[in-house]
Tab-separated table of C-alpha atoms in Angstrom:
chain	number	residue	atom	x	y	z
A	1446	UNK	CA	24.529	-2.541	12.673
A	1447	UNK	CA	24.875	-5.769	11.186
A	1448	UNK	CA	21.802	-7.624	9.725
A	1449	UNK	CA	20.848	-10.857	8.384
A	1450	UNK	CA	17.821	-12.948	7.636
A	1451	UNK	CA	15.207	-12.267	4.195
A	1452	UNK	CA	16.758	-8.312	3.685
A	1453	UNK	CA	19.891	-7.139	4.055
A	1454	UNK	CA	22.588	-9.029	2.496
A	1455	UNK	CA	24.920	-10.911	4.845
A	1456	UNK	CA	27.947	-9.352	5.504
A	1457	UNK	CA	27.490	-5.808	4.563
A	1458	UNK	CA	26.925	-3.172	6.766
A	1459	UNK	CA	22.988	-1.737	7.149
A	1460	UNK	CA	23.929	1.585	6.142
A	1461	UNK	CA	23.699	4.191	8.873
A	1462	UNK	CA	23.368	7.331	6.564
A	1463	UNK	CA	21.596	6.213	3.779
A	1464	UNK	CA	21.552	8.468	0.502
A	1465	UNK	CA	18.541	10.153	-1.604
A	1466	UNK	CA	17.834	9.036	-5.106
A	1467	UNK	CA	19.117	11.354	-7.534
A	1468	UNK	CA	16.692	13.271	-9.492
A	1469	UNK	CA	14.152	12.724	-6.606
A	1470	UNK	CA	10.843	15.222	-6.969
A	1471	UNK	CA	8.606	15.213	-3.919
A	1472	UNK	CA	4.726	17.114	-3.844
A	1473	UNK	CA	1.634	17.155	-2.144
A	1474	UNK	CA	-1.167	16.028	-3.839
A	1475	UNK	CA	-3.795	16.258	-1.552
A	1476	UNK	CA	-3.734	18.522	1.655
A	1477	UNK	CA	-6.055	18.274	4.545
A	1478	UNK	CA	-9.143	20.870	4.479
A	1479	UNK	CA	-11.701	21.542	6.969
A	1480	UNK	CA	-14.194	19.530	5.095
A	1481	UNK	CA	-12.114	16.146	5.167
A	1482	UNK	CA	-9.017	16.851	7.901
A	1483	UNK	CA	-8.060	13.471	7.979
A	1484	UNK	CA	-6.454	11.371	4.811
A	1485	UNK	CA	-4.777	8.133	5.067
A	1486	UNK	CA	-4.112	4.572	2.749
A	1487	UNK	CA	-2.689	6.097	-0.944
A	1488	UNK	CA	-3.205	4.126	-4.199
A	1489	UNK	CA	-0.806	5.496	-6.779
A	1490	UNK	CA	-1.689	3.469	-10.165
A	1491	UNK	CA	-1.042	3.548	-14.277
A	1492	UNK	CA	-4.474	3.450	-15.542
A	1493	UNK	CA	-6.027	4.387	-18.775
A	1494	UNK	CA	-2.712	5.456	-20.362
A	1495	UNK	CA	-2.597	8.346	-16.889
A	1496	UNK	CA	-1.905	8.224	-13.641
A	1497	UNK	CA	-4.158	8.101	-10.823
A	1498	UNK	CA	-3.672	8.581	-6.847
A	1499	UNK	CA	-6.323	7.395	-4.614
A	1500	UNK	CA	-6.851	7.865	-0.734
A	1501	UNK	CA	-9.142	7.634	1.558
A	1502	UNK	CA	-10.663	11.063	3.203
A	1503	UNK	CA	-12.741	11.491	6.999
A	1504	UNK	CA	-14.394	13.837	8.778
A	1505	UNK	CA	-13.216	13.527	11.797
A	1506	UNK	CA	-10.798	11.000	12.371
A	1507	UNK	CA	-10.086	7.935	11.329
A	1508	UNK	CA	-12.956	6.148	10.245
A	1509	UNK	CA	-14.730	7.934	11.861
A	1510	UNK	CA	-17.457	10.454	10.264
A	1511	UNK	CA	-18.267	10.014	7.023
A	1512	UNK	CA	-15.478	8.228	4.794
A	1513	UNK	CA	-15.342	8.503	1.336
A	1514	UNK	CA	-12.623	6.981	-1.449
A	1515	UNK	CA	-11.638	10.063	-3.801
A	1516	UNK	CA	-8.539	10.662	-6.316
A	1517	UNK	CA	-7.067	12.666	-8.776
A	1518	UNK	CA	-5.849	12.188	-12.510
A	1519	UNK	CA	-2.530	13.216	-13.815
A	1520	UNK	CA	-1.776	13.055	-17.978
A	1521	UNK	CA	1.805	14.372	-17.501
A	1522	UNK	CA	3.406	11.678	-15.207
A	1523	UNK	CA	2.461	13.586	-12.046
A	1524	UNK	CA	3.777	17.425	-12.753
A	1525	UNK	CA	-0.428	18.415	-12.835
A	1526	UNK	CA	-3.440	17.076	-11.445
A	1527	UNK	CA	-7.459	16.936	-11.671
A	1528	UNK	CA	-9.599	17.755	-9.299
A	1529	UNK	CA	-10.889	15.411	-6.502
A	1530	UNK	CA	-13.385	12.713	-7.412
A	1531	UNK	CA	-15.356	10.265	-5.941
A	1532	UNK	CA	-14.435	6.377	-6.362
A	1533	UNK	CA	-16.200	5.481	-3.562
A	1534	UNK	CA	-18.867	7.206	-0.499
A	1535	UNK	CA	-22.232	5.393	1.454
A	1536	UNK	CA	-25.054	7.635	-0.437
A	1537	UNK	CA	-27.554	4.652	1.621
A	1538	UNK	CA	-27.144	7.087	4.742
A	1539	UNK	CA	-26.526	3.637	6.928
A	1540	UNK	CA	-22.927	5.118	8.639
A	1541	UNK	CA	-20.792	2.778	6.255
A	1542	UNK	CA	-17.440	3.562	5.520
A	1543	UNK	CA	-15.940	2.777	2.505
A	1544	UNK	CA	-11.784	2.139	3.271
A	1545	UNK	CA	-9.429	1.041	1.270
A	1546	UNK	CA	-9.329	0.609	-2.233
A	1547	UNK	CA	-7.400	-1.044	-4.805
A	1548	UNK	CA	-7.725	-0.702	-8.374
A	1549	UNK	CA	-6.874	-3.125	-12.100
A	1550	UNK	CA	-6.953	-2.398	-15.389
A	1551	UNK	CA	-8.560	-5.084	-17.684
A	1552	UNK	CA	-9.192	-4.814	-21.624
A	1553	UNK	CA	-9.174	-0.867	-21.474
A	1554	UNK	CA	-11.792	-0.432	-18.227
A	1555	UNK	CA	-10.633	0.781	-14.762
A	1556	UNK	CA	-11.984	-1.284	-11.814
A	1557	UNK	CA	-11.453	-0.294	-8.255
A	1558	UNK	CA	-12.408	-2.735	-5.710
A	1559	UNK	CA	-13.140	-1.263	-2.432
A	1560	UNK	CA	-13.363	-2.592	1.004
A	1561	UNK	CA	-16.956	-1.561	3.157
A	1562	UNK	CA	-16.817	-1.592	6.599
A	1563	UNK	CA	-19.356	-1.049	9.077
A	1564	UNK	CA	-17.342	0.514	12.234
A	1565	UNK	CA	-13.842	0.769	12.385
A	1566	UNK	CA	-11.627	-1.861	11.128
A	1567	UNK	CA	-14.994	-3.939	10.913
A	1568	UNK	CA	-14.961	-5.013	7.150
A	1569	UNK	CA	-18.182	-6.487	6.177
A	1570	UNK	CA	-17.256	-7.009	2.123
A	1571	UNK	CA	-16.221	-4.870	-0.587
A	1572	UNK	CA	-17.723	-3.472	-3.730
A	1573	UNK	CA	-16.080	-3.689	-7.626
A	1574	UNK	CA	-16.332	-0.123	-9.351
A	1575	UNK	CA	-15.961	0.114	-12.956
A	1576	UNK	CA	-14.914	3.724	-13.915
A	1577	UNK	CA	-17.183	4.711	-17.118
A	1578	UNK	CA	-18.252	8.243	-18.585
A	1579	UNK	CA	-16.241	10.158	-16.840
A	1580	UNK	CA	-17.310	8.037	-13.111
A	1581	UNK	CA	-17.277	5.282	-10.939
A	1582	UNK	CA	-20.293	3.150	-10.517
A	1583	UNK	CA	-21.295	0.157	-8.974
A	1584	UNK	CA	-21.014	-2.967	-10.681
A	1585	UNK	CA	-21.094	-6.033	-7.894
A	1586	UNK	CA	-20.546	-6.651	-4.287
A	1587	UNK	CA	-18.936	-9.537	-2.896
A	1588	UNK	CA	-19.335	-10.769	0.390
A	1589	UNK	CA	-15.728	-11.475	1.665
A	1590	UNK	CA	-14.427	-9.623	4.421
A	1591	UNK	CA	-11.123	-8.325	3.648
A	1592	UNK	CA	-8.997	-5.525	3.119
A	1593	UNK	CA	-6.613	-4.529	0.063
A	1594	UNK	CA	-2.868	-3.702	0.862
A	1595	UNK	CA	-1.383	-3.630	-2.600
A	1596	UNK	CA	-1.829	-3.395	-6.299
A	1597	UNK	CA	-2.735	-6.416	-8.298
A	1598	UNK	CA	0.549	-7.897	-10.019
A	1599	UNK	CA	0.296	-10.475	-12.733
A	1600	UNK	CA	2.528	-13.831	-11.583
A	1601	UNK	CA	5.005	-16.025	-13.910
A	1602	UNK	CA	1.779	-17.895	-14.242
A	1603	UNK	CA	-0.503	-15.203	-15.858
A	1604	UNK	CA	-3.060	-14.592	-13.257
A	1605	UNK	CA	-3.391	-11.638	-10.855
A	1606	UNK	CA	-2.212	-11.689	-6.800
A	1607	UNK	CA	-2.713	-9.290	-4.581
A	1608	UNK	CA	-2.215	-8.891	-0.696
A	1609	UNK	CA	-3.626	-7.755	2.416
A	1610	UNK	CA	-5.237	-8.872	5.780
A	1611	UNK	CA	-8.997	-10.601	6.439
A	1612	UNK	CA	-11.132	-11.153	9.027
A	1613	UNK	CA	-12.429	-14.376	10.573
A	1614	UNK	CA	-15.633	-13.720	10.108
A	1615	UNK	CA	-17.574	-10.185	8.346
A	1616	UNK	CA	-17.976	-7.886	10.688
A	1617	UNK	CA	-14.702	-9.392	12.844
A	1618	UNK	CA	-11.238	-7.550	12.862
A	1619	UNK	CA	-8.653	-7.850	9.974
A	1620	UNK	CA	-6.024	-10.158	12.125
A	1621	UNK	CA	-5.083	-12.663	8.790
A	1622	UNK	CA	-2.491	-11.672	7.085
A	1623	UNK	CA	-3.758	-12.905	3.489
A	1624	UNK	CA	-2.962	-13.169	-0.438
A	1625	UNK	CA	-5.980	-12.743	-2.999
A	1626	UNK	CA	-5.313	-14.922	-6.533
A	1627	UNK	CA	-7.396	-14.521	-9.431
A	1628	UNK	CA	-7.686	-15.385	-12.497
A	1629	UNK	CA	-7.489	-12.625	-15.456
A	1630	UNK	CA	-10.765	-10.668	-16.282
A	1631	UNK	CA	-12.998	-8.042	-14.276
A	1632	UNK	CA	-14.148	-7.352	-11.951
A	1633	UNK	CA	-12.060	-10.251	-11.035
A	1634	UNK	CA	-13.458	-13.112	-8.453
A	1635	UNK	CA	-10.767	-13.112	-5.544
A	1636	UNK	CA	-9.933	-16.203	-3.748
A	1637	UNK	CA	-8.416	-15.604	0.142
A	1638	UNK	CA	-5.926	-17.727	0.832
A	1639	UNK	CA	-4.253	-17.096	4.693
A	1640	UNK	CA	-0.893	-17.077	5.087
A	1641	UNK	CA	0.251	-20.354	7.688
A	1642	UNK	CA	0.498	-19.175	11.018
A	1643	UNK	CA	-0.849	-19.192	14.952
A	1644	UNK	CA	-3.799	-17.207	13.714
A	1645	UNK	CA	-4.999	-20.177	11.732
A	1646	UNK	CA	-5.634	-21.742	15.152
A	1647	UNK	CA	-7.570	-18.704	16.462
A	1648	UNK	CA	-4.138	-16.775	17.630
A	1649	UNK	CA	-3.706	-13.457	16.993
A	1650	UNK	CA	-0.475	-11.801	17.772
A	1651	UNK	CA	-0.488	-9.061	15.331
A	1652	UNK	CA	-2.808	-6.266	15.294
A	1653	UNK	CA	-2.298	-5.046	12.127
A	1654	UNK	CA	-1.048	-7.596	9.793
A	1655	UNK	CA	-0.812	-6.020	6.739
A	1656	UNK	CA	1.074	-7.359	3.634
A	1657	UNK	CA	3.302	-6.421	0.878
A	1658	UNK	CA	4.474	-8.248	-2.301
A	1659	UNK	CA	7.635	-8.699	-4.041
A	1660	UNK	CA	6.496	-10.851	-7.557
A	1661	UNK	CA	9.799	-12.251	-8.789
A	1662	UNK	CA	10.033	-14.199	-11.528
A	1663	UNK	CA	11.116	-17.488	-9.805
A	1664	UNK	CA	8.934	-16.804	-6.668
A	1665	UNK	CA	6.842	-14.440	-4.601
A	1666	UNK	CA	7.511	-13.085	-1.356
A	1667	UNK	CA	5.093	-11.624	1.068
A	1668	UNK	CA	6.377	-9.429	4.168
A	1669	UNK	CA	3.630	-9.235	7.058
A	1670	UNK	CA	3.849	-5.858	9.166
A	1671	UNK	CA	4.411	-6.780	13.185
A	1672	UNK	CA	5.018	-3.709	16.019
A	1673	UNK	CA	8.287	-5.246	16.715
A	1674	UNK	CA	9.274	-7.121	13.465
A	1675	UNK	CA	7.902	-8.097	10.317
A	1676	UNK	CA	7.701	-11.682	9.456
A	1677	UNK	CA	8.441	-12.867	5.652
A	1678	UNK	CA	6.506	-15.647	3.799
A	1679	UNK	CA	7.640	-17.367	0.633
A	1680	UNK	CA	5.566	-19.095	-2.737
A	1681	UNK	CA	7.088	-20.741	-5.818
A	1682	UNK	CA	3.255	-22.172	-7.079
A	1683	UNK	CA	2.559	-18.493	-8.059
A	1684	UNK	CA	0.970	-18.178	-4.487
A	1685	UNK	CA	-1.081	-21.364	-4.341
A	1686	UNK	CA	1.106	-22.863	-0.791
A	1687	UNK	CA	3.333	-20.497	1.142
A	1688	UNK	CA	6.284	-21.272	3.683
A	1689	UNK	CA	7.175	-19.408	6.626
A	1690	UNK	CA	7.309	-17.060	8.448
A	1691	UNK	CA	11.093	-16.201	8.371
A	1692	UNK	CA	13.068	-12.983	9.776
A	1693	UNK	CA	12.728	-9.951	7.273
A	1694	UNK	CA	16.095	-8.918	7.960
A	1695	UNK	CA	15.121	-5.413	8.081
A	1696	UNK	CA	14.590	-2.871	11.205
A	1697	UNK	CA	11.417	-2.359	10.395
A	1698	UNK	CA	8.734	0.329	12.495
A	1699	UNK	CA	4.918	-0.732	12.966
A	1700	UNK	CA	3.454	0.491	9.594
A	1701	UNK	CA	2.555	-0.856	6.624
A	1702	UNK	CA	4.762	-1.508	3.653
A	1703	UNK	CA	5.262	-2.135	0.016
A	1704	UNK	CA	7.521	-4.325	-2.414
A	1705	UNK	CA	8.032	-4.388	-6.236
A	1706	UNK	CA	10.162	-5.150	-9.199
A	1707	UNK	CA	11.391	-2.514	-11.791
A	1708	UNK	CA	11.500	-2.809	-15.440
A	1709	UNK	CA	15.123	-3.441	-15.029
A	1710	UNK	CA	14.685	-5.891	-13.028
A	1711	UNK	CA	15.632	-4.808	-9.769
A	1712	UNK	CA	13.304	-5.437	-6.675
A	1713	UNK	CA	12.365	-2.574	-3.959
A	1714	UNK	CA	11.139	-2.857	-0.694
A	1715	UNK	CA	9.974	0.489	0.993
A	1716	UNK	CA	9.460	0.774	4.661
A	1717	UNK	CA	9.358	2.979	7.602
A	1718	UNK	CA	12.731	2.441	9.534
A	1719	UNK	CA	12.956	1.846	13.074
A	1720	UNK	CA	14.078	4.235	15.707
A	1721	UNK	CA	14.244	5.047	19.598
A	1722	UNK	CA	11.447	6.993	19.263
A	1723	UNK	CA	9.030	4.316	17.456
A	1724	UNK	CA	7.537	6.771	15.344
A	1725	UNK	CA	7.272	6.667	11.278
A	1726	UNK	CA	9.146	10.139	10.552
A	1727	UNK	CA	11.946	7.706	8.434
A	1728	UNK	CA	10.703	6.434	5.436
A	1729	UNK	CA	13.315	4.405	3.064
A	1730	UNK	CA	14.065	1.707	0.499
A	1731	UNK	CA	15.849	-1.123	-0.256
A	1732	UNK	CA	16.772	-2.016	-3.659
A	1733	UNK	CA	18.378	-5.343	-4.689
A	1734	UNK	CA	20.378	-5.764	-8.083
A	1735	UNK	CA	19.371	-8.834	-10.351
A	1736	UNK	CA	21.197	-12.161	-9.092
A	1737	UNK	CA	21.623	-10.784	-5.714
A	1738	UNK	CA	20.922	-12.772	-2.673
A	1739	UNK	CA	19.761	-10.091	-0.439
A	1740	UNK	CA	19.417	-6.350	-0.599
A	1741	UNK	CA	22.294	-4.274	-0.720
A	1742	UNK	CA	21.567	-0.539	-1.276
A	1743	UNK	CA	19.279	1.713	1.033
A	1744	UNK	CA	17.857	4.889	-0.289
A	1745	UNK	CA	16.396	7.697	2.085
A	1746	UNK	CA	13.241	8.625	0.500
A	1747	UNK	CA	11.719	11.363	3.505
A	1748	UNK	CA	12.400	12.052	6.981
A	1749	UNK	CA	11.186	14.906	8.911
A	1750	UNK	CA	9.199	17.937	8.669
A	1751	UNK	CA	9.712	19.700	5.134
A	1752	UNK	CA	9.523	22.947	5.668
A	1753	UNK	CA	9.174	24.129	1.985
A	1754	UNK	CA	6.149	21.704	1.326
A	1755	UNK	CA	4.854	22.838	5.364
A	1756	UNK	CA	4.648	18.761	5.042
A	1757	UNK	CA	5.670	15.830	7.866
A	1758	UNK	CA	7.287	15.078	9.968
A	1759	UNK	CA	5.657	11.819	9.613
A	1760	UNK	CA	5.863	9.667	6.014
A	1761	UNK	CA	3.961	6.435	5.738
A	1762	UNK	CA	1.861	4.015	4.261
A	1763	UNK	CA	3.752	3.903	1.199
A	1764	UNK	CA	2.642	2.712	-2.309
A	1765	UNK	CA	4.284	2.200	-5.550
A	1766	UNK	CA	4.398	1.213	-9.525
A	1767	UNK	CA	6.201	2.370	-12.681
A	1768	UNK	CA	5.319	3.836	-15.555
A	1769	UNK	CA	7.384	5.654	-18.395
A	1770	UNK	CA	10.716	5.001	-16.530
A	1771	UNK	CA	9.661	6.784	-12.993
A	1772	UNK	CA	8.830	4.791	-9.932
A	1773	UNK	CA	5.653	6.631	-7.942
A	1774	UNK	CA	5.888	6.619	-4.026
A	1775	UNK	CA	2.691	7.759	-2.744
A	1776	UNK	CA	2.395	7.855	0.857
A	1777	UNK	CA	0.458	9.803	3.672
A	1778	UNK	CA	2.095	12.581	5.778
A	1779	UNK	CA	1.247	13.273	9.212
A	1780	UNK	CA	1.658	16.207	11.685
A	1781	UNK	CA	2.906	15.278	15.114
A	1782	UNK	CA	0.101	16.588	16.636
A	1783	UNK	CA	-3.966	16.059	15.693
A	1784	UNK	CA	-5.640	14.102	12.818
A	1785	UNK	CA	-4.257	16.316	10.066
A	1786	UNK	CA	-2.920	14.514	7.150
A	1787	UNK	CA	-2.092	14.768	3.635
A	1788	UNK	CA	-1.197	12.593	0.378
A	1789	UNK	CA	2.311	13.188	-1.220
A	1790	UNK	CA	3.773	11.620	-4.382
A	1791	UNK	CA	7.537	10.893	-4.839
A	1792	UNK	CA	8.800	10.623	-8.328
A	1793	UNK	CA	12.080	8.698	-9.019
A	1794	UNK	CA	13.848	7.828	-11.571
A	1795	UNK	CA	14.455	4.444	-11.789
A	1796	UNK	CA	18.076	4.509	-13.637
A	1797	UNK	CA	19.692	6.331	-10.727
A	1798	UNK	CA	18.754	3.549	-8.651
């Protein structure tokens, strides 16, 4: 199939049978256990010279039960990890869930920043976690009601963006897709700034507007999840003003997804691809080459149950960064039946790309 618009370059062919990246390791990091069945919304980030992968675990379901923000350290680029800690859990015994979490690195401290709801989807604020001793501990809370769907990035202009989705009001649903700017420094004072659309005028017509970011060097681009498409949103003030929405370009599923730019200067874009079935068992990327208008290669990173891991068949929720000349996919895998779900890490090599 042919397609055009923000993605896939114009006149080459969306490939049907895309191929794996060479050199490709996949693991689970995390597997479900009666304690916390359900596991959902991976952080994979460089951070104190390691690696750390985040997620957030429930009792029940999702949300639902007690909710707590836990990870695990890796010193060898992801081949061992450390046990489960805590970043984040409600010790006031008030029902709040703590859901998601993002995390920055400023002047050799680890911050996490971590979104507090108070039912589902119901964010009320979110606290800033400094990691010190050996442990995360409080160090403010901020008032602003929104949720965290990527990494911070530095921009051309030296201060940190990030992306995600905000409600209305604290204690309203999520429904604007949003970036966060900051300046440099932690825990760092994010401003909201809504992307332009209907639900500036009290429209709503996604459910789950979650964002991704691709920080180029001559602009930013932000990609807004829909159920039938995804929408695309463009900056060149470092992400002051933003234009759009535009066609993605890509045959994108309902699910959240995730952008970035290697080393070597090639940009990725990792999403769950559409199918008949509308289900997230498909998870791929798109990589475009320096100077390229549009993407032109399309990687299959999972798809399917993996019998080997006992893993799948579902693969979403991606996140990514680089470090040492690997890109890290985390992501959460699903059953097809239940609330079980784990947190697997991809490893790949960025020069086979």
């Amino acid at each position: 199939m042919m397609i055009q618009g923000f993605g896939w370059r114009e006149g080459l062919e969306y490939p049907a049978c895309p191929t794996k990246p060479e050199g490709m390791k996949t693991s689970v990091i995390q597997r479900a256990d009666e304690e916390f069945p359900f596991l959902h919304d991976t952080m994979v980030v460089p951070l104190l010279g390691k690696l750390f992968m985040a997620w957030y675990n429930c009792s029940e379901a999702e949300i639902v039960g007690k909710t707590v923000i836990r990870g695990r350290w890796s010193q060898d680029g992801g081949e061992s990890w450390s046990d489960a800690e805590v970043v984040a859990e409600d010790t006031s015994g008030t029902g709040l869930h703590y859901v998601p979490v993002t995390f920055q690195e400023y002047e050799g401290r680890a911050w996490a920043y971590v979104t507090v709801m108070k039912a589902h989807d119901r964010p009320v604020g979110y606290v800033c976690r400094v990691y010190e001793d050996g442990r995360w501990i409080d160090a403010q809370e901020r008032e602003e009601p929104i949720l965290f769907n990527t990494l911070p990035l530095e921009t051309a202009g030296g201060h940190l963006i990030a992306a995600g989705r905000a409600a209305p009001k604290r204690g309203e649903l999520p429904l604007i897709p949003s970036v966060m700017l900051a300046e440099q420094g932690a825990p760092a004072e994010w401003r909201v700034h809504g992307l332009p659309g209907p639900w500036n005028l009290g429209e709503y017509p996604f459910p789950y507007p979650e964002t991704a970011l691709i920080v180029g060097s001559e602009g930013i681009t932000a990609v807004v999840r829909g159920e039938e498409r995804a929408v695309a949103f463009s900056s060149t003030d470092q992400g002051e003003s933003w234009s759009g929405p535009k066609e993605v370009g890509f045959p994108t599923a309902g699910s959240k997804m995730y952008g970035g730019v290697l080393s070597n200067g090639k940009e990725y874009f990792i999403y769950n691809q559409r199918n008949d079935r509308n289900d997230r068992r498909k998870l791929v990327m798109a990589v475009r080459l320096p100077g390229e208008i549009g993407f032109s290669r399309l990687y299959l990173l999972r798809e399917g149950y993996d019998s080997t891991l006992d893993a799948g068949p579902y693969w979403h929720y991606p996140c990514a960064c680089e470090q040492g000349g690997i890109l890290y996919v985390s992501c959460t895998v699903s059953a097809e039946e239940g609330n079980v779900r784990h947190g697997a890490l991809l490893r790949i090599p960025i020069d086979t790309l």
